[in-house]
Short mmCIF file of C-alpha atoms and ligand atoms in Angstrom, two decimals:
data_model
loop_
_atom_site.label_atom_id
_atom_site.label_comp_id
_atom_site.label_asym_id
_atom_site.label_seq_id
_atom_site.Cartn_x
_atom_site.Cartn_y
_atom_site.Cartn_z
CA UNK A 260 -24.63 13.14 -7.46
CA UNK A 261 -23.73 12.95 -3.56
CA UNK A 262 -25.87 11.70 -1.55
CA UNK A 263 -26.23 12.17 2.24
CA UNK A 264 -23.11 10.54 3.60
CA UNK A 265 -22.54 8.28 6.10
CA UNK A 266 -20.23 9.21 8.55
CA UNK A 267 -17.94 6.75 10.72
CA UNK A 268 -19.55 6.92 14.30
CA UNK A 269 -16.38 8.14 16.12
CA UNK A 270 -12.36 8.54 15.68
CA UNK A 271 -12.12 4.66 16.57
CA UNK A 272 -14.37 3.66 13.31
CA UNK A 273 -12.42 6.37 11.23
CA UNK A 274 -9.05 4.99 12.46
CA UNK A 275 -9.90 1.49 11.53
CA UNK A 276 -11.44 1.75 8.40
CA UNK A 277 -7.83 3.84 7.81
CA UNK A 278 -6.10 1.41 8.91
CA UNK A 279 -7.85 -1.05 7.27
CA UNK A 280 -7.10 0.12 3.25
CA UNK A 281 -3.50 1.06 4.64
CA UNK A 282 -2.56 -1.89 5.90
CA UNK A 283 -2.15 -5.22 3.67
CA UNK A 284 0.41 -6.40 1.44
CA UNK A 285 1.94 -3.25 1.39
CA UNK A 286 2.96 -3.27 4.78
CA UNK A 287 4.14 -7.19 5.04
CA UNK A 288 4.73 -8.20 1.44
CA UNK A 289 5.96 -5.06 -0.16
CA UNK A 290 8.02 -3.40 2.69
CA UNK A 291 10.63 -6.02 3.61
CA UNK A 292 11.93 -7.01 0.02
CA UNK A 293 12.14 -2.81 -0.22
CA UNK A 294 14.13 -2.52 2.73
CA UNK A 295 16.48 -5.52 1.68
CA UNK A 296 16.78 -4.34 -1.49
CA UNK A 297 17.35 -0.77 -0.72
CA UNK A 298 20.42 -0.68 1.94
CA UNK A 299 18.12 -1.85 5.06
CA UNK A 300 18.92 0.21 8.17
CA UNK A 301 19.37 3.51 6.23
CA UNK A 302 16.12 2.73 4.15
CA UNK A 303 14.23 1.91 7.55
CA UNK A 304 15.43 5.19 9.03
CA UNK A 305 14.70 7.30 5.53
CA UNK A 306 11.12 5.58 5.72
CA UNK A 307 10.51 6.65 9.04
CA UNK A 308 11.74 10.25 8.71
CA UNK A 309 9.12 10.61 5.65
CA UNK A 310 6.43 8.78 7.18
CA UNK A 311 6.72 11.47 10.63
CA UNK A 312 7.34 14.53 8.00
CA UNK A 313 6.02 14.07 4.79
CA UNK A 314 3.47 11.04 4.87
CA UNK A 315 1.83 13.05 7.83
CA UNK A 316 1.59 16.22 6.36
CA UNK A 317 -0.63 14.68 3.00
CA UNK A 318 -2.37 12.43 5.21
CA UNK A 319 -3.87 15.36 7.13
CA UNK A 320 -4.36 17.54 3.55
CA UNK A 321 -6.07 14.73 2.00
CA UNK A 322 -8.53 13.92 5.31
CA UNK A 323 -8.87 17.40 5.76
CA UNK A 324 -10.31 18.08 1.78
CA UNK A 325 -12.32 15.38 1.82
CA UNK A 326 -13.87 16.57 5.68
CA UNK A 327 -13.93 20.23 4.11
CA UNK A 328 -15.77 18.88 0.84
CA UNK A 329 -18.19 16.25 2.07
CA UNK A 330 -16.49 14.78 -1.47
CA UNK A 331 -14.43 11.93 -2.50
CA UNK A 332 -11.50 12.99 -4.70
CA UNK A 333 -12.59 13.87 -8.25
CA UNK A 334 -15.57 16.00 -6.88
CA UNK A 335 -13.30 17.49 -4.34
CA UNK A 336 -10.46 18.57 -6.43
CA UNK A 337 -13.43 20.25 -8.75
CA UNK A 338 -15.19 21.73 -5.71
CA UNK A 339 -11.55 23.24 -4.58
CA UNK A 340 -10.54 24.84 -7.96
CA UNK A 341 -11.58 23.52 -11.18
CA UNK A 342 -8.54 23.46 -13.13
CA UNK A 343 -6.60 21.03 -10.25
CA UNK A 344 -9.99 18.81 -10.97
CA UNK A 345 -7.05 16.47 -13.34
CA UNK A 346 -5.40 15.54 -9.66
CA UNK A 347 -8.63 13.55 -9.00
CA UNK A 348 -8.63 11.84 -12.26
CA UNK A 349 -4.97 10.92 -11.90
CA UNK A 350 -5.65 9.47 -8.29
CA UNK A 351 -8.42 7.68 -9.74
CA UNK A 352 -6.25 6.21 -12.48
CA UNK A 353 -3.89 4.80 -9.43
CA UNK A 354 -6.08 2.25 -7.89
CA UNK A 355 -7.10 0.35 -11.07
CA UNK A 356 -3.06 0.12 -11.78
CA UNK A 357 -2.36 -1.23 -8.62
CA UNK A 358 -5.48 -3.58 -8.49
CA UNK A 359 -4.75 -5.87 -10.81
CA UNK A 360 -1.15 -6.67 -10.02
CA UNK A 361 -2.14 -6.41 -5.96
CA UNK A 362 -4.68 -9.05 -6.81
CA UNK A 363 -1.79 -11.23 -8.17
CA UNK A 364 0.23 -11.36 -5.15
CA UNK A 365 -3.29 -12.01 -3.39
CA UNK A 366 -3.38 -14.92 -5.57
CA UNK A 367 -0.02 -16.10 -3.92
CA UNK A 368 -1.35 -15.66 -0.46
CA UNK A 369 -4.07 -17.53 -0.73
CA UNK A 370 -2.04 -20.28 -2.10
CA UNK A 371 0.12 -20.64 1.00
CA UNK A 372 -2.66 -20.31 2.85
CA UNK A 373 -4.40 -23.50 1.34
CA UNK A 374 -1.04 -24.87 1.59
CA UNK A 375 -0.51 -24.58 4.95
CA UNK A 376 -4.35 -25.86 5.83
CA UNK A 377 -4.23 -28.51 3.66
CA UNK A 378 -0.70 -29.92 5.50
CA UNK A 379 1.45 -29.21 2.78
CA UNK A 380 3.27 -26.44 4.22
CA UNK A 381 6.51 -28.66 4.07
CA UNK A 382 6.44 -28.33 -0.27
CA UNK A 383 7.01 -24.91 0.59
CA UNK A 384 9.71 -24.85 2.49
CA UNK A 385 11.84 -26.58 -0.39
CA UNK A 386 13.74 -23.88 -2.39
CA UNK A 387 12.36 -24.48 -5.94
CA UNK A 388 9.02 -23.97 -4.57
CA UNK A 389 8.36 -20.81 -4.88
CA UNK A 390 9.87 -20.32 -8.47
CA UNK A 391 7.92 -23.73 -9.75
CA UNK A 392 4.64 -22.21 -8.48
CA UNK A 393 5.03 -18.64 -10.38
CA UNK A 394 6.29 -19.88 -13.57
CA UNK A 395 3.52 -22.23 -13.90
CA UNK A 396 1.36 -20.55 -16.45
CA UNK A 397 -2.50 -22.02 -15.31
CA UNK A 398 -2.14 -22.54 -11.22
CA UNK A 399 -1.08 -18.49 -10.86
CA UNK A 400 -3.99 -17.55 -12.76
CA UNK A 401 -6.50 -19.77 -10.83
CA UNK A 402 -5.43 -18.02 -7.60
CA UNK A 403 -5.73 -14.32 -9.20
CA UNK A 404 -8.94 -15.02 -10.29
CA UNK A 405 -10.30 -16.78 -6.92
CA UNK A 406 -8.85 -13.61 -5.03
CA UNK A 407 -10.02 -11.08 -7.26
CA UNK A 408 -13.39 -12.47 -7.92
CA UNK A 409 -13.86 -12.94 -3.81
CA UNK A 410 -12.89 -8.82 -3.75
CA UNK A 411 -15.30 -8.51 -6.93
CA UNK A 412 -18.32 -10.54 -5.19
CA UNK A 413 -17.94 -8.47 -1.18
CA UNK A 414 -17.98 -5.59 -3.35
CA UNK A 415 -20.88 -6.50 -5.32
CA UNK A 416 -22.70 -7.22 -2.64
CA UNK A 417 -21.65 -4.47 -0.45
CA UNK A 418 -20.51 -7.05 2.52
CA UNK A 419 -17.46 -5.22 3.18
CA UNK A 420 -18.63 -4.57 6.54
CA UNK A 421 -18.49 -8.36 7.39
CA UNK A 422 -15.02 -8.64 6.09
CA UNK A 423 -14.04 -5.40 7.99
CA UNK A 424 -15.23 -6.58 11.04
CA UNK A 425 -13.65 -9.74 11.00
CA UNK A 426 -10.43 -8.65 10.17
CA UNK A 427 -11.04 -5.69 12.59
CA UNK A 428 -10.58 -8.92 15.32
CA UNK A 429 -7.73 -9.84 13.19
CA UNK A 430 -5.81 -7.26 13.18
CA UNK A 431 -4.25 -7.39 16.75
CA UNK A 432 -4.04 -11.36 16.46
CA UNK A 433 -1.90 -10.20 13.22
CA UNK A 434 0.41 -7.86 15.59
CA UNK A 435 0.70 -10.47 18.10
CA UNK A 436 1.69 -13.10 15.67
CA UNK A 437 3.64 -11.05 13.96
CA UNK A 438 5.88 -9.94 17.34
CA UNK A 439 6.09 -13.68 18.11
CA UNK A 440 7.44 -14.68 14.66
CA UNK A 441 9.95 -11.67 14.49
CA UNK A 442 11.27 -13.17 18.12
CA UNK A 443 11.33 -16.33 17.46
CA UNK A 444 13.23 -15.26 13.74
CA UNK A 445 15.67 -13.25 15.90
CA UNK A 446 16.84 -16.11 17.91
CA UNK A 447 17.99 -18.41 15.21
CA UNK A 448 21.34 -18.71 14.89
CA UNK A 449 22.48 -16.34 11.93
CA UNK A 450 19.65 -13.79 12.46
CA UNK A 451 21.99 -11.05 13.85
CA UNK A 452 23.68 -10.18 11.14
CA UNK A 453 20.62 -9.58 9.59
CA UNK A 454 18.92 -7.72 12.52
CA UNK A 455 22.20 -5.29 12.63
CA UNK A 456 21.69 -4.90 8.67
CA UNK A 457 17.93 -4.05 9.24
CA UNK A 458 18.22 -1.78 12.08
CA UNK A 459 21.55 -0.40 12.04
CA UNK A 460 22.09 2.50 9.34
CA UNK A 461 24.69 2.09 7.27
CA UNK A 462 24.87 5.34 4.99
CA UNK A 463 27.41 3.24 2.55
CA UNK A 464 23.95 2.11 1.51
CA UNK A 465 22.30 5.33 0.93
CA UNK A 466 21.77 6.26 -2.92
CA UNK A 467 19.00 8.88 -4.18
CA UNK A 468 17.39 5.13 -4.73
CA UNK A 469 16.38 5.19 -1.18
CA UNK A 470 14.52 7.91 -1.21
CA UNK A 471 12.78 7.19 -4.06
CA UNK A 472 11.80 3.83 -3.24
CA UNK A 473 10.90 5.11 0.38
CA UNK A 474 8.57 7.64 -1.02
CA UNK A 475 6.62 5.29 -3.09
CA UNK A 476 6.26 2.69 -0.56
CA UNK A 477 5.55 5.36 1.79
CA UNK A 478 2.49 6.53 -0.42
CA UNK A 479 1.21 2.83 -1.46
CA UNK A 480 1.88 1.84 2.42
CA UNK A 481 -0.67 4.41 3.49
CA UNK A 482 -2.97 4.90 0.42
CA UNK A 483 -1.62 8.28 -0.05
CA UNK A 484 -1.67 10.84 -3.19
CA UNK A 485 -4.82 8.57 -4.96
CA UNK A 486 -7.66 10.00 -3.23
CA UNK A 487 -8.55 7.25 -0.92
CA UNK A 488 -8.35 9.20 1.86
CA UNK A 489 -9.76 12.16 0.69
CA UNK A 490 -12.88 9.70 0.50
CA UNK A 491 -12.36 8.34 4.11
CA UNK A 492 -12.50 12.00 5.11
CA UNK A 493 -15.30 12.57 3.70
CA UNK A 494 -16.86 10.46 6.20
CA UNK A 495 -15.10 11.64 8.96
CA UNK A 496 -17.48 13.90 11.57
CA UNK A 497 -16.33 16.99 12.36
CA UNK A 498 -15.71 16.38 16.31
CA UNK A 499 -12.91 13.67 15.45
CA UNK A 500 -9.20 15.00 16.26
CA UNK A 501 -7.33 14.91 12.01
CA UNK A 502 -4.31 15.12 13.60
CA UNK A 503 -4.60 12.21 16.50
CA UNK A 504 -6.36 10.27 14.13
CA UNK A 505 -3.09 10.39 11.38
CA UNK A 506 -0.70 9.57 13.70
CA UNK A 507 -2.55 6.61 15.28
CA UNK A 508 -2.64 5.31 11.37
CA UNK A 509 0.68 6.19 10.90
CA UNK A 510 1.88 3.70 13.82
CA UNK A 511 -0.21 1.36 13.40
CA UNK A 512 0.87 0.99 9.62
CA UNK A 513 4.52 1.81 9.97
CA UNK A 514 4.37 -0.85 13.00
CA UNK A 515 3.56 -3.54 10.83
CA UNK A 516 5.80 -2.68 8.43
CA UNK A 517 8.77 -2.96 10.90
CA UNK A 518 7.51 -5.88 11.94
CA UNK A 519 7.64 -7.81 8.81
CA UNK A 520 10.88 -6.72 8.14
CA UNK A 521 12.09 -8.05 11.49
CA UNK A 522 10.30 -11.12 10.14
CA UNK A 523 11.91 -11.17 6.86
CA UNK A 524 14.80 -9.76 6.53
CA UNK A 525 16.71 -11.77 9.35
CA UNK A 526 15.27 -14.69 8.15
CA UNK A 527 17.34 -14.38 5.31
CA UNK A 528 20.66 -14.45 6.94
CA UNK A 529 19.99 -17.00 8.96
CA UNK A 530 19.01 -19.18 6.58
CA UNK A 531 21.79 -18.19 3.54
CA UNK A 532 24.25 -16.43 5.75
CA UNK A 533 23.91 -13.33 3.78
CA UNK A 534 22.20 -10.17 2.53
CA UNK A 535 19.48 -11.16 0.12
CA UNK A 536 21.02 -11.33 -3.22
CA UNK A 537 18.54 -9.55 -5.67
CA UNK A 538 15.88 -9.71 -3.32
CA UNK A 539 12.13 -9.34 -5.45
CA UNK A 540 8.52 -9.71 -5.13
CA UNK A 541 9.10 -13.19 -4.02
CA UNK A 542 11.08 -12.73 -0.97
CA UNK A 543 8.56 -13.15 1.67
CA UNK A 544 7.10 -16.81 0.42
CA UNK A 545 10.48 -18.30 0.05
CA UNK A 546 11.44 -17.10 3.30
CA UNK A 547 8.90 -17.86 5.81
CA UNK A 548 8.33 -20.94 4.74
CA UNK A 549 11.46 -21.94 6.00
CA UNK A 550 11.23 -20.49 8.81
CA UNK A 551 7.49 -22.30 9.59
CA UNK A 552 9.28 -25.26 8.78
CA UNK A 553 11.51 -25.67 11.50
CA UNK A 554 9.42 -23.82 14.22
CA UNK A 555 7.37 -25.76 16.25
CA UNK A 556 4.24 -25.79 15.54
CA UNK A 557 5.11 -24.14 12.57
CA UNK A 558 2.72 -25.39 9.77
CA UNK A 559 -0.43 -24.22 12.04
CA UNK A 560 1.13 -20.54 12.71
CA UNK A 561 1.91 -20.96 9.02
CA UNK A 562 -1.77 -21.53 8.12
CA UNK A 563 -3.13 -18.68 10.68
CA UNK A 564 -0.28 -16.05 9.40
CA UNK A 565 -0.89 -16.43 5.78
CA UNK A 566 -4.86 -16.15 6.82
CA UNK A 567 -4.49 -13.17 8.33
CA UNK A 568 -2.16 -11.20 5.90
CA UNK A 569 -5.20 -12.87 3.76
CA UNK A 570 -7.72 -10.76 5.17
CA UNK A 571 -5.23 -7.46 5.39
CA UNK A 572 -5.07 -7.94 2.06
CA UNK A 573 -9.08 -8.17 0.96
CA UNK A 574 -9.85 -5.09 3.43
CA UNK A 575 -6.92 -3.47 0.74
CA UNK A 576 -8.06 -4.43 -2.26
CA UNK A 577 -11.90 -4.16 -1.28
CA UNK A 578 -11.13 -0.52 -0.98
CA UNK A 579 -9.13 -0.26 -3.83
CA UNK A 580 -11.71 -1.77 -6.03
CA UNK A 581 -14.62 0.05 -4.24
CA UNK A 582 -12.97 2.95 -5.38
CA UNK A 583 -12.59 2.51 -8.99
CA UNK A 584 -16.62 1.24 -9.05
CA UNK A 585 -17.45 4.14 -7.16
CA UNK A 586 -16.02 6.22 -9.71
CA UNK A 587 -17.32 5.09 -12.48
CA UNK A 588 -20.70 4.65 -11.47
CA UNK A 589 -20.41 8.17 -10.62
CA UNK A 590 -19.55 9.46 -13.69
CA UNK A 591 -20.71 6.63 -16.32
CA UNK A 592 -24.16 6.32 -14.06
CA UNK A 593 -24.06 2.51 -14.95
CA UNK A 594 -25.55 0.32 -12.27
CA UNK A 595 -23.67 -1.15 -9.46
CA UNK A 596 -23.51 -5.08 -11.14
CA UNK A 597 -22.70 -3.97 -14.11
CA UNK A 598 -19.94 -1.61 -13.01
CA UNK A 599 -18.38 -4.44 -10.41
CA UNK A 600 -18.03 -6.52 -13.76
CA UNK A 601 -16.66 -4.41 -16.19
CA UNK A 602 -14.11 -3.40 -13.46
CA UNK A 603 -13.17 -7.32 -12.44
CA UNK A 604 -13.29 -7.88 -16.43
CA UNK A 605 -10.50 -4.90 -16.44
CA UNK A 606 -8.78 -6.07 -13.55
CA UNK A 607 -8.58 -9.32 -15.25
CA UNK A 608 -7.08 -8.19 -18.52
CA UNK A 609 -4.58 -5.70 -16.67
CA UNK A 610 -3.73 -8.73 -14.10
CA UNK A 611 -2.89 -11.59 -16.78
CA UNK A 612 0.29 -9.98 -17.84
CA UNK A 613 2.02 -9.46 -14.13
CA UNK A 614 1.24 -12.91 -13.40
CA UNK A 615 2.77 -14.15 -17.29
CA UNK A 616 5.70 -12.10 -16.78
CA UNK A 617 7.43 -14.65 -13.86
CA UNK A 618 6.67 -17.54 -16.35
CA UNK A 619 6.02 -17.97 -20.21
CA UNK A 620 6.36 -14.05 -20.60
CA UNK A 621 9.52 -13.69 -18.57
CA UNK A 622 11.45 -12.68 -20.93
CA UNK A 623 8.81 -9.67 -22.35
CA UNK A 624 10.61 -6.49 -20.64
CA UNK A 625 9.69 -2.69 -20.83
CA UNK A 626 12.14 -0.73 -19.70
CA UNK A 627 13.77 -3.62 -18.78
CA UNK A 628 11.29 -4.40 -16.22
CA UNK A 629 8.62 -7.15 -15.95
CA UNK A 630 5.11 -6.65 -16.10
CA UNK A 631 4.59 -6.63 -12.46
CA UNK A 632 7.22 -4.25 -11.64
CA UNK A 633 6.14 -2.08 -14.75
CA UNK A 634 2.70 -1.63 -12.78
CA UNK A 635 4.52 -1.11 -9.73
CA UNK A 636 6.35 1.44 -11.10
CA UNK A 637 4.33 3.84 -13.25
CA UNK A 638 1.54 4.12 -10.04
CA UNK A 639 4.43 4.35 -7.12
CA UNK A 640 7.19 6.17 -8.70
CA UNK A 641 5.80 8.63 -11.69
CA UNK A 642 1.76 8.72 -10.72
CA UNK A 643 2.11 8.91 -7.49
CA UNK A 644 4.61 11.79 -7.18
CA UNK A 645 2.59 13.81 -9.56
CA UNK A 646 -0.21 13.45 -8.27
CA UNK A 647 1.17 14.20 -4.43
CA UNK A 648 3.04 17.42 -6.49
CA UNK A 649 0.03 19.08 -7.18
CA UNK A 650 -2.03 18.19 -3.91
CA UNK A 651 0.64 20.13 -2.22
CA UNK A 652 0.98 23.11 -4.67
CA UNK A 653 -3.24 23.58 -4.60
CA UNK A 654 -2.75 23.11 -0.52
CA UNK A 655 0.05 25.27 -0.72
CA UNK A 656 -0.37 28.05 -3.03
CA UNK A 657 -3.99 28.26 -4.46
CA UNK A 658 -6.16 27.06 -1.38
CA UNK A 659 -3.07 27.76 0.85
CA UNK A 660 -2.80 25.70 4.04
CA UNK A 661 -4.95 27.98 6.53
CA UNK A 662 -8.27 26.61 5.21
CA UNK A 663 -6.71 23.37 6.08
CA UNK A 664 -5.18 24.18 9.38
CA UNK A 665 -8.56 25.21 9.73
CA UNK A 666 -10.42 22.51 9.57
CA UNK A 667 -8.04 20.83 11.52
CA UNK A 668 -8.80 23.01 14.27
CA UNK A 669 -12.60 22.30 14.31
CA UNK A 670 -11.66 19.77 16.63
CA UNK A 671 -8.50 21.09 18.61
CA UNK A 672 -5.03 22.46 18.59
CA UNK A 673 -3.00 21.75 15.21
CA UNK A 674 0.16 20.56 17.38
CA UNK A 675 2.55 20.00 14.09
CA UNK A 676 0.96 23.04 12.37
CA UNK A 677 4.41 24.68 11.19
CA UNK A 678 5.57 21.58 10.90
CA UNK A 679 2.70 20.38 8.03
CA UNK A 680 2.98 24.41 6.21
CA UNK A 681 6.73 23.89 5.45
CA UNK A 682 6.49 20.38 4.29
CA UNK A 683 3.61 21.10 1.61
CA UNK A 684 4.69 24.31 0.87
CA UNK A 685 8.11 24.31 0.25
CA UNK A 686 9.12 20.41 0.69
CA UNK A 687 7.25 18.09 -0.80
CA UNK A 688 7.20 20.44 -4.37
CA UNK A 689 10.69 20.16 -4.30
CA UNK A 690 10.89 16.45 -3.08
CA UNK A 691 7.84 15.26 -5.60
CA UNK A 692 9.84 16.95 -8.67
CA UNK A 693 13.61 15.39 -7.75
CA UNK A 694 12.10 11.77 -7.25
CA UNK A 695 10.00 11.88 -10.06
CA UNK A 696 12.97 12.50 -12.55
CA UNK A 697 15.17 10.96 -10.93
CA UNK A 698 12.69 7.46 -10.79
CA UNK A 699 12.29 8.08 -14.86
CA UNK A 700 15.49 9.25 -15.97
CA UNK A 701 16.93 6.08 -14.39
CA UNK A 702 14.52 3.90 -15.52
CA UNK A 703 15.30 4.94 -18.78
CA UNK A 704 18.76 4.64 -18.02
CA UNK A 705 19.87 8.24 -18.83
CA UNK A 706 20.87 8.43 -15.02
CA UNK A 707 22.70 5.88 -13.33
CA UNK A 708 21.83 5.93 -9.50
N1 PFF B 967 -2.16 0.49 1.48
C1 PFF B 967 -2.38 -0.82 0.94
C2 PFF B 967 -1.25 -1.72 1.35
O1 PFF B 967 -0.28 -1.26 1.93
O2 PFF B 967 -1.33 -2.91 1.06
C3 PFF B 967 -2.52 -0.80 -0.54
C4 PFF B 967 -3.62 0.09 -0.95
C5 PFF B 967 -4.91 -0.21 -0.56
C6 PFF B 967 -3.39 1.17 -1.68
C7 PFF B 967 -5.94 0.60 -0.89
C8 PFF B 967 -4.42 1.99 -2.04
C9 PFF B 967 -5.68 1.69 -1.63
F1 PFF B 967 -6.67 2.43 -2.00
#
């Protein structure tokens, strides 16, 4: 049932719609406790590496499939050969994992945000703060349920232009901020230790851990290996450059990544004198908070940060939940209202138990990890990598890589042609297959890495 599809009107719309899904909470919320967690320099430098090698190379097979198919994912795994038609179904299965839990930390956001707006950005700054709010059982929930039921409500009403646009204006006020906060973080005293542990590599640090971890972020970071791109291509008009277009995503998501870290991550130090111990989901709202607090000015650059990682994070999980409804009103041919509230409903369900797990449920574990890691960690670290493992052996092997070098070429030279052929036919297989055991065999503790 495709209709005729609307295409983006050039390679500037394409780039930010991209950029719009890829960059949100993954890239400011998500990234920095990763990197503190996960040795800092070395996992900054692993990141990169993948993001210029591997993250590249599926970016431009999944906007090249969906170009080549006029088809978002399911349809365009079926079109391509119909036994890999499973891959779309698995990438579909992604978004409504990650919804739920992403609309949780939304939740948080918005919090600050009134917070900060409403003056009492200094509440926040104190260190039980953060820990008080999240193990509350009610005021959590009220957040989740504002965020996700804004997402559910632009969605319903297909106003995701608006929000797009706006935050289209946003986005280089975000970079801007963001570049002032990471200076002004760097120049307290205390920050350099932390700036050296963030930027400077220290391979002591490196474990198979890091690689893991920098896959997964790498592939929620830029809505990789779940078909959301393979729907963007679909859009994308023929005369627009693949290749230019992936790598101006690719810095402009891996930019504000770094840039949060350099917000975070110092911070830290300065403020405790010392790595992050056991640094979690929670790491960005007790630092910056402290940081806002003795900045001048601080409460209203509070207020205008948290709104803008705000709206990063609605263009994010508008497209994550336009996905899922798109889906199933494909397939289930229900209508559009209907469809937005079974999904919310879902999301609803699936969301309660992240947000229980840092209070009345905290002590519920699976696999000894908390509902909102548990989320995290079946879509980044076992869908994910299967789902990017059979992209890249039906790109590889079955479709092989020519028909999508060709497309590629509609619209120019393939620069990093050999480049993209040896990383999806002979690394990421390999690569998909070691993280993928070596994430489950050490959740389940058989491994110890
Ligand atoms: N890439 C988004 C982020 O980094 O926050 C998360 C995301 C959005 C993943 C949309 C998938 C998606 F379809």
């Amino acid at each position: 049932m495709e209709q005729k599809r609307s295409s983006f009107t050039g390679k500037i719309g394409f780039v930010l719609a991209a950029a719009g899904s890829a960059v949100g909470l993954g890239n400011i919320w998500r990234f920095p406790y990763l990197a503190a967690k996960y040795g800092g320099g070395i996992f900054l430098l692993v990141y990169i590496l993948l993001s210029v090698t591997f993250g590249f190379s599926l970016m431009v097979a999944e906007i090249a499939i969906g170009r080549k198919t006029g088809l978002s994912a399911i349809g365009a795994y079926e079109k391509l050969n119909k036994k890999y038609a499973f891959v779309g179904y698995l990438g579909a299965i992604i978004p409504a994992l990650i919804l739920p839990y992403y609309s949780v930390i939304g939740g948080w956001v918005t919090k600050y945000l009134t917070l900060y707006a409403t003056g009492g950005g200094s509440a926040a700054a104190s260190p039980d703060y953060f820990g008080g709010f999240i193990s509350s059982t009610w005021e959590p929930i009220g957040w989740f349920l504002l965020f996700i039921g804004a997402t559910a409500l632009i969605v319903l009403f297909g106003v995701e232009k608006g929000v797009e646009k706006v935050s289209k204006i946003m986005m280089p006020v975000l970079v801007v901020l963001s570049i002032f906060i990471a200076v002004y973080v760097c120049c307290m005293p205390g920050a350099g230790a932390g700036l050296a542990y963030y930027l400077i590599p220290n391979f002591e640090n490196f474990s198979i851990m890091t690689v893991v971890a920098a896959m997964g972020q790498l592939f929620y970071s830029m809505s990789l290996a779940m078909g959301i791109m393979i729907t963007y291509g679909s859009y994308m008009k023929k005369e627009v450059s693949i290749e230019s277009s992936v790598h101006q995503i690719e810095i402009f998501d891996t930019g504000i990544a770094f840039l949060a870290g350099l917000m975070v991550i110092p911070a830290v130090f300065a403020s405790t004198g010392a790595a992050p111990e056991a640094p979690g989901a929670g790491l960005m709202f007790q630092v910056l908070p402290t940081v806002f607090e003795n900045m001048w000015g601080g409460h209203i650059i509070g207020a205008i940060f948290f709104l803008l990682v705000l709206l990063a994070a609605l263009t994010s999980s508008i497209s994550l939940m336009e996905t899922v409804v798109s889906i199933l009103q494909d397939k289930l041919r229900w209508n559009r209202r209907l469809t937005c509230l079974v999904v919310f409903a879902a999301c609803l369900l699936l969301g309660l138990p992240s947000t229980l797990g840092y209070g009345v449920w905290a002590n519920v574990k699976v696999i000894g990890m908390q509902f909102l890691d548990l989320f995290d960690f079946i879509s980044n670290s076992v869908l994910m990598p299967i789902a990017a493992f059979f992209t890249a052996i039906l790109v590889g092997y079955v479709i092989k890589p020519q028909s999508v070098i060709d497309e590629v070429e509609l619209s120019g030279k393939f620069r990093f042609k050999k480049l993209f052929v040896v990383m999806i036919k002979y690394v990421a297989p390999v690569c998909m297959i070691i993280i993928l055991l070596s994430s489950v065999l050490s959740a389940f503790n058989v491994i110890k890495i």
